[in-house]
mmCIF file of C-alpha atoms in Angstrom:
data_model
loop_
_atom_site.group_PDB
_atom_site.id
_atom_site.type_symbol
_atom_site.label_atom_id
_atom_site.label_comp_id
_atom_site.label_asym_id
_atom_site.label_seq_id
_atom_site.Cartn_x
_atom_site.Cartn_y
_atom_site.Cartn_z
ATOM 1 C CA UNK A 1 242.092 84.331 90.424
ATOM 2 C CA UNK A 2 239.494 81.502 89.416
ATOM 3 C CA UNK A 3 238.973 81.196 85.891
ATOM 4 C CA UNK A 4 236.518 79.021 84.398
ATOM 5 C CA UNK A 5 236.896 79.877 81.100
ATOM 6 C CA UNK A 6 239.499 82.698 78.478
ATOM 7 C CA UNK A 7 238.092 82.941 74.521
ATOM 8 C CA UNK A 8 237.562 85.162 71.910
ATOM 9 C CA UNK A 9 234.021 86.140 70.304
ATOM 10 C CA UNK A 10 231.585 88.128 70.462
ATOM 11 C CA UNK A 11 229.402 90.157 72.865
ATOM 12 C CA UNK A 12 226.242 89.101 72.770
ATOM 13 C CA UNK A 13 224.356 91.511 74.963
ATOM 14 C CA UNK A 14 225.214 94.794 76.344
ATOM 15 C CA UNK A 15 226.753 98.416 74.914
ATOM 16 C CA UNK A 16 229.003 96.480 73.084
ATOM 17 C CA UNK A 17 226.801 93.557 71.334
ATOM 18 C CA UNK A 18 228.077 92.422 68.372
ATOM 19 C CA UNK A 19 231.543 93.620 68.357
ATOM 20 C CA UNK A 20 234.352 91.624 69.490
ATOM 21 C CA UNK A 21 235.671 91.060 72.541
ATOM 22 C CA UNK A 22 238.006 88.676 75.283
ATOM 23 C CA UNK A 23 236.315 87.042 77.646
ATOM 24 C CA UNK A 24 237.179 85.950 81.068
ATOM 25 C CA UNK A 25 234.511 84.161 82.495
ATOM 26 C CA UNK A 26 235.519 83.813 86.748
ATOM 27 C CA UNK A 27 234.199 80.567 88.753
ATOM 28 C CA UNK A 28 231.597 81.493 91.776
ATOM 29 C CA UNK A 29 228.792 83.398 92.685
ATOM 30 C CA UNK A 30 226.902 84.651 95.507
ATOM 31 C CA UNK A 31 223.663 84.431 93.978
ATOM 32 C CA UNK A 32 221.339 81.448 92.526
ATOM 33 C CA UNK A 33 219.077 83.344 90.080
ATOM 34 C CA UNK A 34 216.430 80.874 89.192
ATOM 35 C CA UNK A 35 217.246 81.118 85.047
ATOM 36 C CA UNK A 36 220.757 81.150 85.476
ATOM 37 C CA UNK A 37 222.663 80.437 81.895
ATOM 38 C CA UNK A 38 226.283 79.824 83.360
ATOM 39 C CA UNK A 39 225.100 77.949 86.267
ATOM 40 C CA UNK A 40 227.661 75.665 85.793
ATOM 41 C CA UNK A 41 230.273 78.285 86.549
ATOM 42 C CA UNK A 42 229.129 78.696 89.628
ATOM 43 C CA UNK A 43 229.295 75.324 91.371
ATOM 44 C CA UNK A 44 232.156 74.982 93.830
ATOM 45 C CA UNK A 45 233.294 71.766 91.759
ATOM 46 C CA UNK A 46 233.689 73.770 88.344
ATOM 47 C CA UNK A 47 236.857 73.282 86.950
ATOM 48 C CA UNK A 48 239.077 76.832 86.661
ATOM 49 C CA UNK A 49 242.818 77.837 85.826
ATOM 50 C CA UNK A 50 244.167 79.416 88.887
ATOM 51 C CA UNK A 51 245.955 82.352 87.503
ATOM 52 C CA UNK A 52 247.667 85.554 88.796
ATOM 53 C CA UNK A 53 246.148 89.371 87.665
ATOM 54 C CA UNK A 54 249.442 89.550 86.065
ATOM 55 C CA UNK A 55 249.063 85.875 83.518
ATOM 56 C CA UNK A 56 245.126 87.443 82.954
ATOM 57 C CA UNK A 57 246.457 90.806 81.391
ATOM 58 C CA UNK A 58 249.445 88.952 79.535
ATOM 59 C CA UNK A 59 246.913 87.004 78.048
ATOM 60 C CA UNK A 60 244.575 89.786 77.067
ATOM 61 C CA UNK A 61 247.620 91.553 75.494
ATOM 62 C CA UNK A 62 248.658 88.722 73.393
ATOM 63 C CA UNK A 63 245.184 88.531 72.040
ATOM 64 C CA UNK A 64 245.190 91.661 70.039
ATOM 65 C CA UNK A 65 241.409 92.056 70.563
ATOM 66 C CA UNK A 66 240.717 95.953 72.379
ATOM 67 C CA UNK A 67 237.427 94.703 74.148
ATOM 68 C CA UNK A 68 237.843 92.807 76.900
ATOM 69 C CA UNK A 69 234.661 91.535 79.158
ATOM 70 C CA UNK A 70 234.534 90.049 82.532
ATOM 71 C CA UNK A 71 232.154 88.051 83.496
ATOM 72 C CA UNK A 72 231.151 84.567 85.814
ATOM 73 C CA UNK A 73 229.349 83.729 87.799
ATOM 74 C CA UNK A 74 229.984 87.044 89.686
ATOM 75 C CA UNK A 75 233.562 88.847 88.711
ATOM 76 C CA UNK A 76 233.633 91.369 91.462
ATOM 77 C CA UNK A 77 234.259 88.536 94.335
ATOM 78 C CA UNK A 78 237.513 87.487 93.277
ATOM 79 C CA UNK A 79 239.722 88.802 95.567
ATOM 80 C CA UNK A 80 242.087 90.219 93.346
ATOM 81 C CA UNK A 81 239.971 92.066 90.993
ATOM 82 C CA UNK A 82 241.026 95.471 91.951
ATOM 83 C CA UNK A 83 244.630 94.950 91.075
ATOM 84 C CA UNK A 84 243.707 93.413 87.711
ATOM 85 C CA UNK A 85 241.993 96.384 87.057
ATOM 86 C CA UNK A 86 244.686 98.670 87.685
ATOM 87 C CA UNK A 87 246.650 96.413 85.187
ATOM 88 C CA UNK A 88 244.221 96.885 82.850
ATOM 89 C CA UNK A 89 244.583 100.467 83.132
ATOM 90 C CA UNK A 90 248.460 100.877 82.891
ATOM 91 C CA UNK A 91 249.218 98.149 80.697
ATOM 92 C CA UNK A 92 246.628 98.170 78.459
ATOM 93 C CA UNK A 93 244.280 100.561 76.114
ATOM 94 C CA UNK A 94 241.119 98.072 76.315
ATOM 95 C CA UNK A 95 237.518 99.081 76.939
ATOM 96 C CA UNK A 96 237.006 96.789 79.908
ATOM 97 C CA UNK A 97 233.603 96.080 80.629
ATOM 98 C CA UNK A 98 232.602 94.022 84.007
ATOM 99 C CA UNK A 99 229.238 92.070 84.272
ATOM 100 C CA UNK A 100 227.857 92.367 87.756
ATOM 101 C CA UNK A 101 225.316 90.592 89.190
ATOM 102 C CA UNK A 102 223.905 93.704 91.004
ATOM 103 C CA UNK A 103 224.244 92.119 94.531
ATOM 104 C CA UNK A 104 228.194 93.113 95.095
ATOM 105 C CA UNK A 105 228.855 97.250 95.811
ATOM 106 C CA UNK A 106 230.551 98.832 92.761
ATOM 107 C CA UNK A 107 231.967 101.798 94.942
ATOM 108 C CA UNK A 108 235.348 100.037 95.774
ATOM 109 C CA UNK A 109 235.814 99.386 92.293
ATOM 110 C CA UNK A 110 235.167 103.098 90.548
ATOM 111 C CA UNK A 111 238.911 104.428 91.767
ATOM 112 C CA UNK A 112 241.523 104.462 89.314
ATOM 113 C CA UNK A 113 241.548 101.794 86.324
ATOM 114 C CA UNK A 114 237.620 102.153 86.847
ATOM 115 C CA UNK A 115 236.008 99.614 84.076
ATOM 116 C CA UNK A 116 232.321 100.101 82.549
ATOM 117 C CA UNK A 117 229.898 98.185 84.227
ATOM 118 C CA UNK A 118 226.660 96.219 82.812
ATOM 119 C CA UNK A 119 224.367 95.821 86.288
ATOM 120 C CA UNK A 120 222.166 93.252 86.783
ATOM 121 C CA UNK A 121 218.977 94.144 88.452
ATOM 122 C CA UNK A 122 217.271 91.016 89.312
ATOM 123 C CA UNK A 123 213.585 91.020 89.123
ATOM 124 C CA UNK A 124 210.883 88.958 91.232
ATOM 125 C CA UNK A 125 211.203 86.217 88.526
ATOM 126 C CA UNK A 126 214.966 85.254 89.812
ATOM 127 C CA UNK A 127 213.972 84.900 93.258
ATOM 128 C CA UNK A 128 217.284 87.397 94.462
ATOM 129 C CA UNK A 129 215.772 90.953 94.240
ATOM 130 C CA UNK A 130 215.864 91.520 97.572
ATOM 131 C CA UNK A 131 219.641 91.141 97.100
ATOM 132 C CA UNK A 132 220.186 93.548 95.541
ATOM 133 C CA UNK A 133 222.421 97.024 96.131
ATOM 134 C CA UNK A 134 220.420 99.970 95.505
ATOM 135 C CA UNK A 135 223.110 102.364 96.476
ATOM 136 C CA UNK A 136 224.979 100.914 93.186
ATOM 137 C CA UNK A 137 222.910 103.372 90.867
ATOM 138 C CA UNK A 138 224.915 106.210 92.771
ATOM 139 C CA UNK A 139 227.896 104.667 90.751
ATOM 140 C CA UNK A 140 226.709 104.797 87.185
ATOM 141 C CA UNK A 141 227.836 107.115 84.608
ATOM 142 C CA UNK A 142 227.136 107.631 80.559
ATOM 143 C CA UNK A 143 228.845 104.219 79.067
ATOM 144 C CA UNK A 144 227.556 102.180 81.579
ATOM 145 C CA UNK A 145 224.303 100.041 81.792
ATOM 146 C CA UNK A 146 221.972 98.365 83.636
ATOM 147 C CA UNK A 147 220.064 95.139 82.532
ATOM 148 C CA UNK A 148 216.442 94.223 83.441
ATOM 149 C CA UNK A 149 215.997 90.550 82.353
ATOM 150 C CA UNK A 150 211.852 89.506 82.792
ATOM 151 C CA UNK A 151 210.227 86.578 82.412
ATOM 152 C CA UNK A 152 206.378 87.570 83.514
ATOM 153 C CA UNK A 153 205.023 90.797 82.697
ATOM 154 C CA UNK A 154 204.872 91.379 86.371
ATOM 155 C CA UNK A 155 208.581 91.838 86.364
ATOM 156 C CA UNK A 156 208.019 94.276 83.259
ATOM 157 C CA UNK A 157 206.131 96.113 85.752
ATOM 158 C CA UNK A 158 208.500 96.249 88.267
ATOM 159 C CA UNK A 159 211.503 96.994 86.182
ATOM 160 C CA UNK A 160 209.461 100.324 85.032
ATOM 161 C CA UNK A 161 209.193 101.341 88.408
ATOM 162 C CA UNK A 162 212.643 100.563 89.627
ATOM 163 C CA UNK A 163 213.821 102.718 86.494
ATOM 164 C CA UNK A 164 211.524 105.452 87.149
ATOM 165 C CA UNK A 165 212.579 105.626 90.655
ATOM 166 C CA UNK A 166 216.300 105.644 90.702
ATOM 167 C CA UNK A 167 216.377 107.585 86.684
ATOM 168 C CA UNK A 168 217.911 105.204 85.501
ATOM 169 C CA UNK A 169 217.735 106.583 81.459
ATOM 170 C CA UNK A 170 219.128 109.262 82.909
ATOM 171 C CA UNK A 171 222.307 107.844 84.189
ATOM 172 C CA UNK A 172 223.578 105.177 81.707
ATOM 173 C CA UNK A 173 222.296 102.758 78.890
ATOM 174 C CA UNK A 174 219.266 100.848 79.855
ATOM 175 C CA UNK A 175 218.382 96.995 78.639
ATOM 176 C CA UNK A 176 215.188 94.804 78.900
ATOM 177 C CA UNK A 177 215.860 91.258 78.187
ATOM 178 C CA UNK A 178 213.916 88.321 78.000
ATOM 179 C CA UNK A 179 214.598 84.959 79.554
ATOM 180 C CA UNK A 180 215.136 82.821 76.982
ATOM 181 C CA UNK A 181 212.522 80.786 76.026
ATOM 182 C CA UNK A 182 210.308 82.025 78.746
ATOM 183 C CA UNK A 183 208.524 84.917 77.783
ATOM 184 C CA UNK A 184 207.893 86.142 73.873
ATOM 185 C CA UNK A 185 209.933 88.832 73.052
ATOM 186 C CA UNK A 186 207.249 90.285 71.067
ATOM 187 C CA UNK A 187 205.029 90.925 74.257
ATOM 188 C CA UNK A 188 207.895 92.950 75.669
ATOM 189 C CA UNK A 189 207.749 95.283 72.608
ATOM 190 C CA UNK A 190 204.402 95.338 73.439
ATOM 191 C CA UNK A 191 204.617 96.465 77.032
ATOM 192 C CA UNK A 192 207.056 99.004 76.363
ATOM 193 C CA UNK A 193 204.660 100.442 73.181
ATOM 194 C CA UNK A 194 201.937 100.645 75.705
ATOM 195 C CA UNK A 195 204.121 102.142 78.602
ATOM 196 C CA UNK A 196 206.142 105.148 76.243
ATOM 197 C CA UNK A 197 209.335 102.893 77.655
ATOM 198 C CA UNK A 198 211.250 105.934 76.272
ATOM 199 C CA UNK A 199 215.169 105.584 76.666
ATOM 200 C CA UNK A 200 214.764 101.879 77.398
ATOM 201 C CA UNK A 201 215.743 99.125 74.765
ATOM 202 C CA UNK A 202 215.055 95.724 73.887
ATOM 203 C CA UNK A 203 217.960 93.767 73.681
ATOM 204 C CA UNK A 204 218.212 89.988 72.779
ATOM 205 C CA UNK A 205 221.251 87.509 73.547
ATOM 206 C CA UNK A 206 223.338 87.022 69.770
ATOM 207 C CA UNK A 207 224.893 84.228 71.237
ATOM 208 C CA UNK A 208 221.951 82.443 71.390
ATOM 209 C CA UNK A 209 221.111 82.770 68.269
ATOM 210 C CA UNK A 210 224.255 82.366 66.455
ATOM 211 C CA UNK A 211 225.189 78.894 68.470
ATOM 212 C CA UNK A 212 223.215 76.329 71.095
ATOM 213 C CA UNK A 213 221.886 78.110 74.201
ATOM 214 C CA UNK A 214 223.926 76.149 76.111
ATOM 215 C CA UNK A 215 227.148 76.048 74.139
ATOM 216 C CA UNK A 216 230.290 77.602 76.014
ATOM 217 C CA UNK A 217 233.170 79.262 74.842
ATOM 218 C CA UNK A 218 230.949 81.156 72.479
#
């Protein structure tokens, strides 16, 4: 498996902001979303540790830390993700939570060792919507989420539709982010005032305001 980058801090977005967590960060993706913040983990040059399922889980274990999150560039394309999964499961008592781009099915991946997702649904203002998997909603349960991030009010717009369509409040935890430094949070508390966004919550990226935008390993 391709690994760009292994630390310890904390989540900065998702069910499980602020608390701490293990990160494995995988090298690739199959998608070039215009505001991209990992961009560089996704360029076939990037640097990455070539490690087996088995090294990955040895070193979550000798971390100590019980949240672990997988991320990238995209997670779910490395080859071998299933069977580090399953490791997960019978080696470990983690929370594992995946970051998916929304453009890879989830089905093969809710068998046993099943993790919690965070989906990605990428609005007009990435330029990939129309890559993305609608029959992934199907998958969701309580403890997942999906994440909207907008950068026009347009895109506020659509995300309200796409959530009122599929249920999404109905199904799992639902985020609308800004991109950073592109639109004012304050006009997205705003929007969802105006709307009655109700079950739908603002969240903003910790990282990025702890540490540089751009910093890694954070």
């Amino acid at each position: 498996m391709q690994v760009a980058e292994k630390f310890i801090s904390i989540n900065g977005e998702g069910p499980r902001a602020g608390a701490l967590a293990v990160f494995i960060r995988f090298q690739g993706c199959n998608l070039a979303c215009s505001y991209c913040d990992t961009r560089w983990a996704n360029e076939a040059d990037c640097p990455y540790e070539e490690l087996t399922p088995e090294a990955i889980t040895d070193y979550v274990l000798a971390a100590g830390v019980t949240n672990v999150t997988l991320t990238g560039g995209e997670p779910l394309l490395q080859e071998e993700m299933a069977t580090l999964l399953q490791l997960f499961d019978r080696r470990t008592s983690c929370q594992v939570e995946v970051e998916t781009n929304g453009a890879v099915p989830l089905a093969p991946f809710c068998t046993a060792g099943r993790p919690y997702f965070t989906l990605d649904y990428k609005l007009a203002g990435s330029g990939c919507e129309e890559r993305m998997v609608l029959e992934n909603f199907a998958c969701l349960r309580p403890g997942d989420a999906v994440k909207f991030v907008a950068s026009t009010e347009e895109d506020l717009k659509r995300a309200g539709e796409v959530i009122r369509r599929h249920e999404l409040t109905e199904r799992c935890t639902v985020y609308i982010s800004p991109v950073f430094g592109r639109i004012d949070p304050k006009r997205i508390v705003r929007y969802m005032s105006r709307e009655r966004w109700n079950g739908v919550r603002l969240q903003l990226q910790l990282h990025k305001m702890i540490w540089p935008p751009d910093m890694r390993g954070v």
